[in-house]
Amino acid sequence: MKHYLVVSDDTALHARVSEALGEEATELEAWALADAEADGGARITAPIRGKHPDTVILGPDAVAGSFVLADRIATHWPGAALLLVSGADAATLRAAMRAGIRDILDPAEASEVWTETIASARDSARERLSAALLEESTAHAGEEPASQLIVVVSSKGGSGKTTIATNLAVGLATAEPRSTVIVDLDIEFGDVANALRLTPDRWLQDAVFGPARNDTMVLKTFLAEHESGLFAVCAPETPEGASGITAEHVSHLLGQLAHEYRYVVVDTVPGLSEHTLAALEQATDTVYVCGLDVPSIRGLRKEFDVLTELGLRAKREHLVINNADARAGLVVADAESTLGRSADVVIPAHRSVRLSTNEGVPLVQSARRGRIVKPLRQLVELIRTRRGAQQ
Ligand SMILES: Nc1ncnc2c1ncn2[C@@H]1O[C@H](COP(=O)(O)OP(=O)(O)OP(=O)(O)O)[C@@H](O)[C@H]1O
Ligand SMILES: [Mg+2]
């Protein structure tokens, strides 16, 4: 079903679009700018399927000074063809493309050119949407997806998530070249970039807003690359960069990456943020990191309960006891009995870990096979061979 929307206060523009659409003008809905902004923009929040426009035409006044509206439409109606009426300069056009605008209607062009431009933008948007739907239905066909999404979580801060996520990711990337991407979902204070000594020029916000959202080729150019061949989506450089990144952005990004890479490793904040929950919804593997202290063990036990209640236990689960030091009064068996399951990997406390964090060189990159590197490599193999407690 065709359904067009034009957004502008210029009624002459409504008439021009209507003329270009010819008979299909009966499917045209015209909004003034105030309509698009009504209820804080709530009219542009529902999914594309159902009665939502498959083609949206924005007047020059709809993007005057800002592409917020365009970006919002691209986010909430990802299957819509988004066109801009503009005789604009290159800088404006670039900003428009970044906001998800697919084509331009030049006011100086004849009505037939508009008809053709609208039809071709609409057709290519429809092709993209059917490809996405096909992908979705294949994913739901019940078979195990080829890719693995591994989410590293813990109930408490400082338990070793970033250390384990980065070592795991580098281990996977080394074993299978160009197979792995790590995503830093510690969106305000993430330190995957430091742990890998990366100096990215694009960050998480670039991956979730703008053209990367609808175009995986663009997304791939936004990834940082580590010397091991691992790719990375690094957290914003400053906490302000994290503003506006929603759980929905995270789900979409992880879906895109899982389609492209064999392994997607996700580092998270302590506890269960909305972004972590969004990642866990898609996880094939969850790595639980737990320290040998009472708060961590009790916290993780609660986390198991909450995730069970939410139906978010992953297909395979891996329990990693980190920073194990019997001198602190507890032993691995204490944690295992409280958690009701055995540990898959135990990483002792050792100063080389802190050293490696400070130097930004993951331990699995070293040639050593010591008591720290061995359990990290064990975890890599558990993931690769798809072993782990089955839910
Ligand atoms: N097994 C270990 N032995 C000694 N030090 C460790 C060990 N594991 C982690 N550390 C150190 O503990 C600190 C915190 O580790 P890391 O940053 O990986 O934790 P995190 O769970 O990601 O923290 P946050 O919750 O703040 O993100 C780092 O300096 C790291 O080097
Ligand atoms: Mg961390």
GROMACS .gro file of C-alpha atoms and ligand atoms in nm:
model
  423
    1MET     CA    1   0.000   0.000   0.000
    2LYS     CA    2   0.136   0.340  -0.094
    3HIS     CA    3   0.124   0.612   0.162
    4TYR     CA    4   0.291   0.950   0.121
    5LEU     CA    5   0.353   1.227   0.371
    6VAL     CA    6   0.469   1.581   0.304
    7VAL     CA    7   0.583   1.799   0.595
    8SER     CA    8   0.599   2.174   0.540
    9ASP     CA    9   0.410   2.494   0.623
   10ASP     CA   10   0.421   2.583   0.255
   11THR     CA   11   0.086   2.487   0.102
   12ALA     CA   12   0.221   2.557  -0.248
   13LEU     CA   13   0.470   2.277  -0.184
   14HIS     CA   14   0.187   2.043  -0.080
   15ALA     CA   15   0.026   2.121  -0.416
   16ARG     CA   16   0.350   2.055  -0.608
   17VAL     CA   17   0.396   1.717  -0.447
   18SER     CA   18   0.034   1.636  -0.514
   19GLU     CA   19   0.079   1.726  -0.882
   20ALA     CA   20   0.391   1.508  -0.909
   21LEU     CA   21   0.207   1.214  -0.756
   22GLY     CA   22  -0.079   1.237  -1.006
   23GLU     CA   23  -0.342   0.971  -0.932
   24GLU     CA   24  -0.155   0.858  -0.625
   25ALA     CA   25  -0.213   1.198  -0.465
   26THR     CA   26  -0.513   1.042  -0.291
   27GLU     CA   27  -0.259   0.861  -0.072
   28LEU     CA   28  -0.089   1.189   0.023
   29GLU     CA   29  -0.115   1.326   0.372
   30ALA     CA   30   0.003   1.681   0.431
   31TRP     CA   31   0.133   1.800   0.767
   32ALA     CA   32   0.227   2.148   0.879
   33LEU     CA   33   0.547   2.163   1.088
   34ALA     CA   34   0.335   2.189   1.404
   35ASP     CA   35   0.180   1.848   1.326
   36ALA     CA   36   0.524   1.685   1.316
   37GLU     CA   37   0.610   1.846   1.648
   38ALA     CA   38   0.270   1.772   1.812
   39ASP     CA   39   0.282   1.589   2.148
   40GLY     CA   40   0.660   1.624   2.156
   41GLY     CA   41   0.685   1.448   1.818
   42ALA     CA   42   0.483   1.148   1.938
   43ARG     CA   43   0.314   1.113   1.598
   44ILE     CA   44   0.645   0.994   1.460
   45THR     CA   45   0.711   0.710   1.697
   46ALA     CA   46   0.515   0.410   1.580
   47PRO     CA   47   0.663   0.137   1.359
   48ILE     CA   48   0.651   0.152   0.982
   49ARG     CA   49   0.421  -0.144   0.935
   50GLY     CA   50   0.052  -0.059   0.964
   51LYS     CA   51  -0.064   0.279   0.844
   52HIS     CA   52   0.258   0.470   0.830
   53PRO     CA   53   0.403   0.654   0.534
   54ASP     CA   54   0.644   0.471   0.310
   55THR     CA   55   0.758   0.799   0.154
   56VAL     CA   56   0.818   1.121   0.345
   57ILE     CA   57   0.893   1.450   0.171
   58LEU     CA   58   1.034   1.731   0.384
   59GLY     CA   59   1.005   2.093   0.278
   60PRO     CA   60   1.311   2.319   0.320
   61ASP     CA   61   1.141   2.472   0.626
   62ALA     CA   62   1.127   2.128   0.795
   63VAL     CA   63   1.506   2.117   0.816
   64ALA     CA   64   1.583   2.487   0.861
   65GLY     CA   65   1.889   2.499   1.084
   66SER     CA   66   1.856   2.142   1.210
   67PHE     CA   67   1.801   1.791   1.087
   68VAL     CA   68   1.645   1.670   1.411
   69LEU     CA   69   1.309   1.599   1.248
   70ALA     CA   70   1.470   1.409   0.958
   71ASP     CA   71   1.678   1.205   1.199
   72ARG     CA   72   1.371   1.126   1.407
   73ILE     CA   73   1.177   1.007   1.103
   74ALA     CA   74   1.472   0.795   0.984
   75THR     CA   75   1.490   0.638   1.329
   76HIS     CA   76   1.123   0.566   1.385
   77TRP     CA   77   1.022   0.480   1.031
   78PRO     CA   78   1.339   0.311   0.906
   79GLY     CA   79   1.162   0.167   0.601
   80ALA     CA   80   1.047   0.507   0.473
   81ALA     CA   81   1.203   0.683   0.175
   82LEU     CA   82   1.304   1.025   0.303
   83LEU     CA   83   1.329   1.307   0.048
   84LEU     CA   84   1.420   1.671   0.095
   85VAL     CA   85   1.303   1.961  -0.118
   86SER     CA   86   1.610   2.177  -0.155
   87GLY     CA   87   1.832   2.354  -0.400
   88ALA     CA   88   2.097   2.332  -0.128
   89ASP     CA   89   2.475   2.359  -0.117
   90ALA     CA   90   2.709   2.063  -0.058
   91ALA     CA   91   2.745   2.119   0.318
   92THR     CA   92   2.369   2.110   0.368
   93LEU     CA   93   2.339   1.805   0.144
   94ARG     CA   94   2.603   1.623   0.345
   95ALA     CA   95   2.420   1.702   0.671
   96ALA     CA   96   2.098   1.584   0.506
   97MET     CA   97   2.248   1.252   0.400
   98ARG     CA   98   2.383   1.202   0.752
   99ALA     CA   99   2.032   1.250   0.887
  100GLY     CA  100   1.905   0.970   0.663
  101ILE     CA  101   1.771   1.173   0.367
  102ARG     CA  102   1.791   0.952   0.059
  103ASP     CA  103   1.722   1.191  -0.227
  104ILE     CA  104   1.668   1.557  -0.311
  105LEU     CA  105   1.382   1.725  -0.493
  106ASP     CA  106   1.515   2.042  -0.654
  107PRO     CA  107   1.244   2.313  -0.673
  108ALA     CA  108   1.386   2.413  -1.013
  109GLU     CA  109   1.312   2.070  -1.161
  110ALA     CA  110   1.001   1.983  -1.361
  111SER     CA  111   0.711   1.789  -1.215
  112GLU     CA  112   0.799   1.474  -1.416
  113VAL     CA  113   1.146   1.469  -1.261
  114TRP     CA  114   0.986   1.489  -0.917
  115THR     CA  115   0.750   1.200  -1.006
  116GLU     CA  116   1.046   0.986  -1.108
  117THR     CA  117   1.264   1.080  -0.810
  118ILE     CA  118   0.985   1.006  -0.561
  119ALA     CA  119   0.906   0.670  -0.725
  120SER     CA  120   1.267   0.555  -0.733
  121ALA     CA  121   1.337   0.659  -0.370
  122ARG     CA  122   1.022   0.479  -0.266
  123ASP     CA  123   1.112   0.161  -0.459
  124SER     CA  124   1.462   0.140  -0.314
  125ALA     CA  125   1.328   0.201   0.039
  126ARG     CA  126   1.081  -0.080  -0.017
  127GLU     CA  127   1.356  -0.315  -0.136
  128ARG     CA  128   1.559  -0.236   0.176
  129LEU     CA  129   1.256  -0.301   0.395
  130SER     CA  130   1.174  -0.637   0.234
  131ALA     CA  131   1.538  -0.744   0.269
  132ALA     CA  132   1.521  -0.651   0.639
  133LEU     CA  133   1.194  -0.838   0.687
  134LEU     CA  134   1.331  -1.145   0.508
  135GLU     CA  135   1.630  -1.137   0.736
  136GLU     CA  136   1.405  -1.112   1.039
  137SER     CA  137   1.191  -1.407   0.933
  138THR     CA  138   1.500  -1.620   0.865
  139ALA     CA  139   1.631  -1.529   1.207
  140HIS     CA  140   1.307  -1.651   1.360
  141ALA     CA  141   1.310  -1.979   1.169
  142GLY     CA  142   1.432  -2.157   1.483
  143GLU     CA  143   1.780  -2.248   1.369
  144GLU     CA  144   2.085  -2.131   1.563
  145PRO     CA  145   2.218  -1.813   1.397
  146ALA     CA  146   2.568  -1.836   1.252
  147SER     CA  147   2.685  -1.541   1.458
  148GLN     CA  148   2.729  -1.529   1.834
  149LEU     CA  149   2.645  -1.227   2.045
  150ILE     CA  150   2.838  -1.250   2.369
  151VAL     CA  151   2.739  -1.009   2.647
  152VAL     CA  152   2.975  -0.965   2.943
  153VAL     CA  153   2.794  -0.860   3.262
  154SER     CA  154   2.844  -0.830   3.636
  155SER     CA  155   2.642  -0.704   3.926
  156LYS     CA  156   2.924  -0.489   4.068
  157GLY     CA  157   3.169  -0.239   3.922
  158GLY     CA  158   3.537  -0.311   3.882
  159SER     CA  159   3.488  -0.687   3.870
  160GLY     CA  160   3.683  -0.727   3.545
  161LYS     CA  161   3.419  -0.703   3.267
  162THR     CA  162   3.629  -0.482   3.043
  163THR     CA  163   3.941  -0.691   3.101
  164ILE     CA  164   3.753  -1.009   3.013
  165ALA     CA  165   3.555  -0.864   2.721
  166THR     CA  166   3.866  -0.716   2.555
  167ASN     CA  167   4.076  -1.030   2.606
  168LEU     CA  168   3.795  -1.248   2.478
  169ALA     CA  169   3.743  -1.028   2.172
  170VAL     CA  170   4.113  -1.013   2.087
  171GLY     CA  171   4.138  -1.391   2.139
  172LEU     CA  172   3.848  -1.453   1.898
  173ALA     CA  173   3.981  -1.206   1.641
  174THR     CA  174   4.325  -1.370   1.654
  175ALA     CA  175   4.184  -1.721   1.615
  176GLU     CA  176   3.952  -1.620   1.330
  177PRO     CA  177   4.073  -1.314   1.141
  178ARG     CA  178   3.817  -1.037   1.073
  179SER     CA  179   3.552  -1.230   1.261
  180THR     CA  180   3.497  -1.014   1.565
  181VAL     CA  181   3.370  -0.674   1.675
  182ILE     CA  182   3.356  -0.544   2.031
  183VAL     CA  183   3.092  -0.289   2.135
  184ASP     CA  184   3.144  -0.072   2.443
  185LEU     CA  185   2.802  -0.028   2.604
  186ASP     CA  186   2.947   0.145   2.908
  187ILE     CA  187   2.816   0.444   2.721
  188GLU     CA  188   2.921   0.721   2.959
  189PHE     CA  189   3.252   0.599   3.098
  190GLY     CA  190   3.352   0.315   2.869
  191ASP     CA  191   3.720   0.226   2.853
  192VAL     CA  192   3.745  -0.040   2.584
  193ALA     CA  193   3.942   0.213   2.374
  194ASN     CA  194   4.195   0.254   2.657
  195ALA     CA  195   4.214  -0.118   2.726
  196LEU     CA  196   4.304  -0.173   2.359
  197ARG     CA  197   4.506   0.147   2.318
  198LEU     CA  198   4.280   0.258   2.034
  199THR     CA  199   4.241   0.617   1.916
  200PRO     CA  200   3.910   0.602   1.731
  201ASP     CA  201   3.782   0.885   1.515
  202ARG     CA  202   3.421   0.759   1.531
  203TRP     CA  203   3.229   0.650   1.838
  204LEU     CA  204   2.908   0.479   1.941
  205GLN     CA  205   2.696   0.786   1.868
  206ASP     CA  206   2.820   0.790   1.506
  207ALA     CA  207   2.721   0.424   1.472
  208VAL     CA  208   2.365   0.471   1.599
  209PHE     CA  209   2.266   0.811   1.459
  210GLY     CA  210   2.275   0.911   1.096
  211PRO     CA  211   2.362   0.711   0.786
  212ALA     CA  212   2.533   0.414   0.958
  213ARG     CA  213   2.197   0.319   1.099
  214ASN     CA  214   2.052   0.239   0.760
  215ASP     CA  215   2.365   0.143   0.578
  216THR     CA  216   2.596  -0.129   0.709
  217MET     CA  217   2.868  -0.032   0.460
  218VAL     CA  218   2.885   0.310   0.624
  219LEU     CA  219   2.876   0.148   0.969
  220LYS     CA  220   3.180  -0.064   0.883
  221THR     CA  221   3.379   0.246   0.790
  222PHE     CA  222   3.303   0.385   1.137
  223LEU     CA  223   3.464   0.096   1.327
  224ALA     CA  224   3.803   0.136   1.492
  225GLU     CA  225   4.052  -0.139   1.411
  226HIS     CA  226   4.288  -0.300   1.659
  227GLU     CA  227   4.624  -0.445   1.554
  228SER     CA  228   4.488  -0.798   1.619
  229GLY     CA  229   4.226  -0.745   1.346
  230LEU     CA  230   3.951  -0.689   1.603
  231PHE     CA  231   3.698  -0.416   1.518
  232ALA     CA  232   3.552  -0.189   1.783
  233VAL     CA  233   3.262   0.045   1.843
  234CYS     CA  234   3.405   0.262   2.121
  235ALA     CA  235   3.199   0.449   2.380
  236PRO     CA  236   3.161   0.826   2.332
  237GLU     CA  237   3.470   1.025   2.428
  238THR     CA  238   3.272   1.229   2.679
  239PRO     CA  239   2.956   1.142   2.878
  240GLU     CA  240   2.761   1.410   2.685
  241GLY     CA  241   2.817   1.209   2.369
  242ALA     CA  242   2.598   0.936   2.517
  243SER     CA  243   2.286   1.150   2.536
  244GLY     CA  244   1.994   1.028   2.331
  245ILE     CA  245   2.132   0.676   2.278
  246THR     CA  246   1.837   0.448   2.354
  247ALA     CA  247   1.789   0.075   2.404
  248GLU     CA  248   1.632   0.066   2.060
  249HIS     CA  249   1.951   0.214   1.908
  250VAL     CA  250   2.152  -0.059   2.080
  251SER     CA  251   1.924  -0.340   1.955
  252HIS     CA  252   1.942  -0.211   1.602
  253LEU     CA  253   2.320  -0.172   1.605
  254LEU     CA  254   2.381  -0.519   1.749
  255GLY     CA  255   2.147  -0.667   1.488
  256GLN     CA  256   2.347  -0.497   1.212
  257LEU     CA  257   2.681  -0.616   1.352
  258ALA     CA  258   2.560  -0.972   1.412
  259HIS     CA  259   2.470  -0.985   1.047
  260GLU     CA  260   2.825  -0.891   0.946
  261TYR     CA  261   3.049  -1.055   1.205
  262ARG     CA  262   3.083  -1.406   1.342
  263TYR     CA  263   3.133  -1.277   1.698
  264VAL     CA  264   2.994  -0.961   1.856
  265VAL     CA  265   3.135  -0.909   2.206
  266VAL     CA  266   2.957  -0.655   2.427
  267ASP     CA  267   3.111  -0.485   2.732
  268THR     CA  268   2.860  -0.336   2.977
  269VAL     CA  269   2.816  -0.119   3.286
  270PRO     CA  270   2.772  -0.285   3.627
  271GLY     CA  271   2.417  -0.411   3.681
  272LEU     CA  272   2.131  -0.413   3.435
  273SER     CA  273   2.097  -0.083   3.247
  274GLU     CA  274   1.838  -0.050   2.971
  275HIS     CA  275   2.122  -0.083   2.718
  276THR     CA  276   2.249  -0.402   2.881
  277LEU     CA  277   1.898  -0.549   2.883
  278ALA     CA  278   1.862  -0.466   2.513
  279ALA     CA  279   2.188  -0.652   2.445
  280LEU     CA  280   2.080  -0.948   2.659
  281GLU     CA  281   1.760  -0.978   2.457
  282GLN     CA  282   1.971  -1.079   2.158
  283ALA     CA  283   2.253  -1.261   2.340
  284THR     CA  284   2.345  -1.615   2.241
  285ASP     CA  285   2.607  -1.623   2.519
  286THR     CA  286   2.620  -1.439   2.850
  287VAL     CA  287   2.947  -1.420   3.041
  288TYR     CA  288   2.884  -1.348   3.410
  289VAL     CA  289   3.185  -1.202   3.585
  290CYS     CA  290   3.196  -1.239   3.961
  291GLY     CA  291   3.457  -1.146   4.220
  292LEU     CA  292   3.528  -1.358   4.525
  293ASP     CA  293   3.354  -1.124   4.768
  294VAL     CA  294   3.014  -1.143   4.932
  295PRO     CA  295   2.855  -0.836   4.763
  296SER     CA  296   2.954  -0.959   4.413
  297ILE     CA  297   2.828  -1.312   4.473
  298ARG     CA  298   2.499  -1.201   4.632
  299GLY     CA  299   2.456  -0.938   4.361
  300LEU     CA  300   2.503  -1.194   4.086
  301ARG     CA  301   2.256  -1.428   4.247
  302LYS     CA  302   1.995  -1.151   4.240
  303GLU     CA  303   2.087  -1.077   3.882
  304PHE     CA  304   2.019  -1.441   3.786
  305ASP     CA  305   1.675  -1.415   3.949
  306VAL     CA  306   1.585  -1.088   3.775
  307LEU     CA  307   1.699  -1.217   3.437
  308THR     CA  308   1.506  -1.540   3.482
  309GLU     CA  309   1.196  -1.339   3.564
  310LEU     CA  310   1.247  -1.122   3.256
  311GLY     CA  311   1.306  -1.427   3.037
  312LEU     CA  312   1.652  -1.295   2.950
  313ARG     CA  313   1.872  -1.595   3.032
  314ALA     CA  314   2.087  -1.659   2.725
  315LYS     CA  315   2.106  -1.984   2.534
  316ARG     CA  316   2.453  -2.046   2.679
  317GLU     CA  317   2.590  -1.905   3.002
  318HIS     CA  318   2.948  -1.888   3.129
  319LEU     CA  319   3.043  -1.809   3.485
  320VAL     CA  320   3.384  -1.646   3.529
  321ILE     CA  321   3.522  -1.602   3.879
  322ASN     CA  322   3.775  -1.323   3.853
  323ASN     CA  323   4.037  -1.181   4.081
  324ALA     CA  324   4.033  -1.504   4.280
  325ASP     CA  325   4.247  -1.470   4.589
  326ALA     CA  326   4.197  -1.719   4.868
  327ARG     CA  327   4.361  -1.478   5.112
  328ALA     CA  328   4.039  -1.273   5.102
  329GLY     CA  329   3.859  -1.545   5.298
  330LEU     CA  330   3.635  -1.702   5.032
  331VAL     CA  331   3.713  -1.983   4.792
  332VAL     CA  332   3.561  -2.066   4.454
  333ALA     CA  333   3.345  -2.341   4.608
  334ASP     CA  334   3.175  -2.080   4.832
  335ALA     CA  335   3.070  -1.877   4.529
  336GLU     CA  336   2.960  -2.190   4.344
  337SER     CA  337   2.739  -2.308   4.625
  338THR     CA  338   2.567  -1.968   4.667
  339LEU     CA  339   2.520  -1.934   4.292
  340GLY     CA  340   2.403  -2.291   4.250
  341ARG     CA  341   2.635  -2.365   3.961
  342SER     CA  342   2.999  -2.434   3.893
  343ALA     CA  343   3.246  -2.184   3.753
  344ASP     CA  344   3.351  -2.231   3.392
  345VAL     CA  345   3.666  -2.024   3.422
  346VAL     CA  346   3.864  -1.902   3.723
  347ILE     CA  347   4.107  -1.614   3.681
  348PRO     CA  348   4.340  -1.557   3.976
  349ALA     CA  349   4.427  -1.216   4.111
  350HIS     CA  350   4.757  -1.110   3.961
  351ARG     CA  351   4.936  -0.780   3.918
  352SER     CA  352   5.004  -0.852   3.549
  353VAL     CA  353   4.633  -0.786   3.482
  354ARG     CA  354   4.651  -0.433   3.617
  355LEU     CA  355   4.974  -0.378   3.427
  356SER     CA  356   4.813  -0.493   3.104
  357THR     CA  357   4.514  -0.260   3.163
  358ASN     CA  358   4.747   0.031   3.222
  359GLU     CA  359   4.954  -0.044   2.914
  360GLY     CA  360   4.652  -0.110   2.694
  361VAL     CA  361   4.787  -0.448   2.581
  362PRO     CA  362   4.549  -0.742   2.637
  363LEU     CA  363   4.705  -1.041   2.807
  364VAL     CA  364   4.605  -1.287   2.534
  365GLN     CA  365   4.837  -1.099   2.299
  366SER     CA  366   5.134  -1.199   2.502
  367ALA     CA  367   5.316  -1.520   2.414
  368ARG     CA  368   5.304  -1.631   2.776
  369ARG     CA  369   5.094  -1.925   2.888
  370GLY     CA  370   5.084  -1.838   3.255
  371ARG     CA  371   4.805  -1.890   3.504
  372ILE     CA  372   4.632  -1.570   3.391
  373VAL     CA  373   4.649  -1.621   3.016
  374LYS     CA  374   4.539  -1.984   3.029
  375PRO     CA  375   4.188  -1.924   3.173
  376LEU     CA  376   4.135  -1.634   2.932
  377ARG     CA  377   4.219  -1.864   2.640
  378GLN     CA  378   3.988  -2.125   2.792
  379LEU     CA  379   3.703  -1.876   2.773
  380VAL     CA  380   3.783  -1.804   2.407
  381GLU     CA  381   3.760  -2.177   2.331
  382LEU     CA  382   3.433  -2.219   2.526
  383ILE     CA  383   3.277  -1.949   2.312
  384ARG     CA  384   3.421  -2.082   1.986
  385THR     CA  385   3.305  -2.437   2.049
  386ARG     CA  386   2.965  -2.318   2.171
  387ARG     CA  387   3.002  -2.494   2.501
  388GLY     CA  388   2.849  -2.356   2.819
  389ALA     CA  389   2.560  -2.418   3.055
  390GLN     CA  390   2.255  -2.454   2.831
  391GLN     CA  391   1.937  -2.279   2.931
  392LIG     N1  392   4.236  -1.098   3.787
  392LIG     C1  393   4.276  -0.974   3.818
  392LIG     N2  394   4.386  -0.951   3.894
  392LIG     C2  395   4.427  -0.826   3.922
  392LIG     N3  396   4.368  -0.715   3.878
  392LIG     C3  397   4.257  -0.730   3.801
  392LIG     C4  398   4.206  -0.860   3.767
  392LIG     N4  399   4.097  -0.842   3.687
  392LIG     C5  400   4.081  -0.710   3.674
  392LIG     N5  401   4.177  -0.642   3.741
  392LIG     C6  402   4.195  -0.496   3.746
  392LIG     O1  403   4.081  -0.438   3.807
  392LIG     C7  404   4.053  -0.313   3.747
  392LIG     C8  405   3.907  -0.314   3.700
  392LIG     O2  406   3.896  -0.407   3.595
  392LIG     P1  407   3.795  -0.380   3.473
  392LIG     O3  408   3.808  -0.240   3.425
  392LIG     O4  409   3.814  -0.489   3.376
  392LIG     O5  410   3.658  -0.398   3.551
  392LIG     P2  411   3.512  -0.358   3.501
  392LIG     O6  412   3.419  -0.460   3.557
  392LIG     O7  413   3.511  -0.338   3.356
  392LIG     O8  414   3.492  -0.220   3.575
  392LIG     P3  415   3.370  -0.116   3.551
  392LIG     O9  416   3.254  -0.177   3.623
  392LIG    O10  417   3.419   0.009   3.613
  392LIG    O11  418   3.350  -0.109   3.405
  392LIG     C9  419   4.152  -0.295   3.633
  392LIG    O12  420   4.255  -0.212   3.674
  392LIG    C10  421   4.203  -0.436   3.607
  392LIG    O13  422   4.336  -0.436   3.561
  393MG      MG  423   3.443  -0.174   3.243
   0.00000   0.00000   0.00000
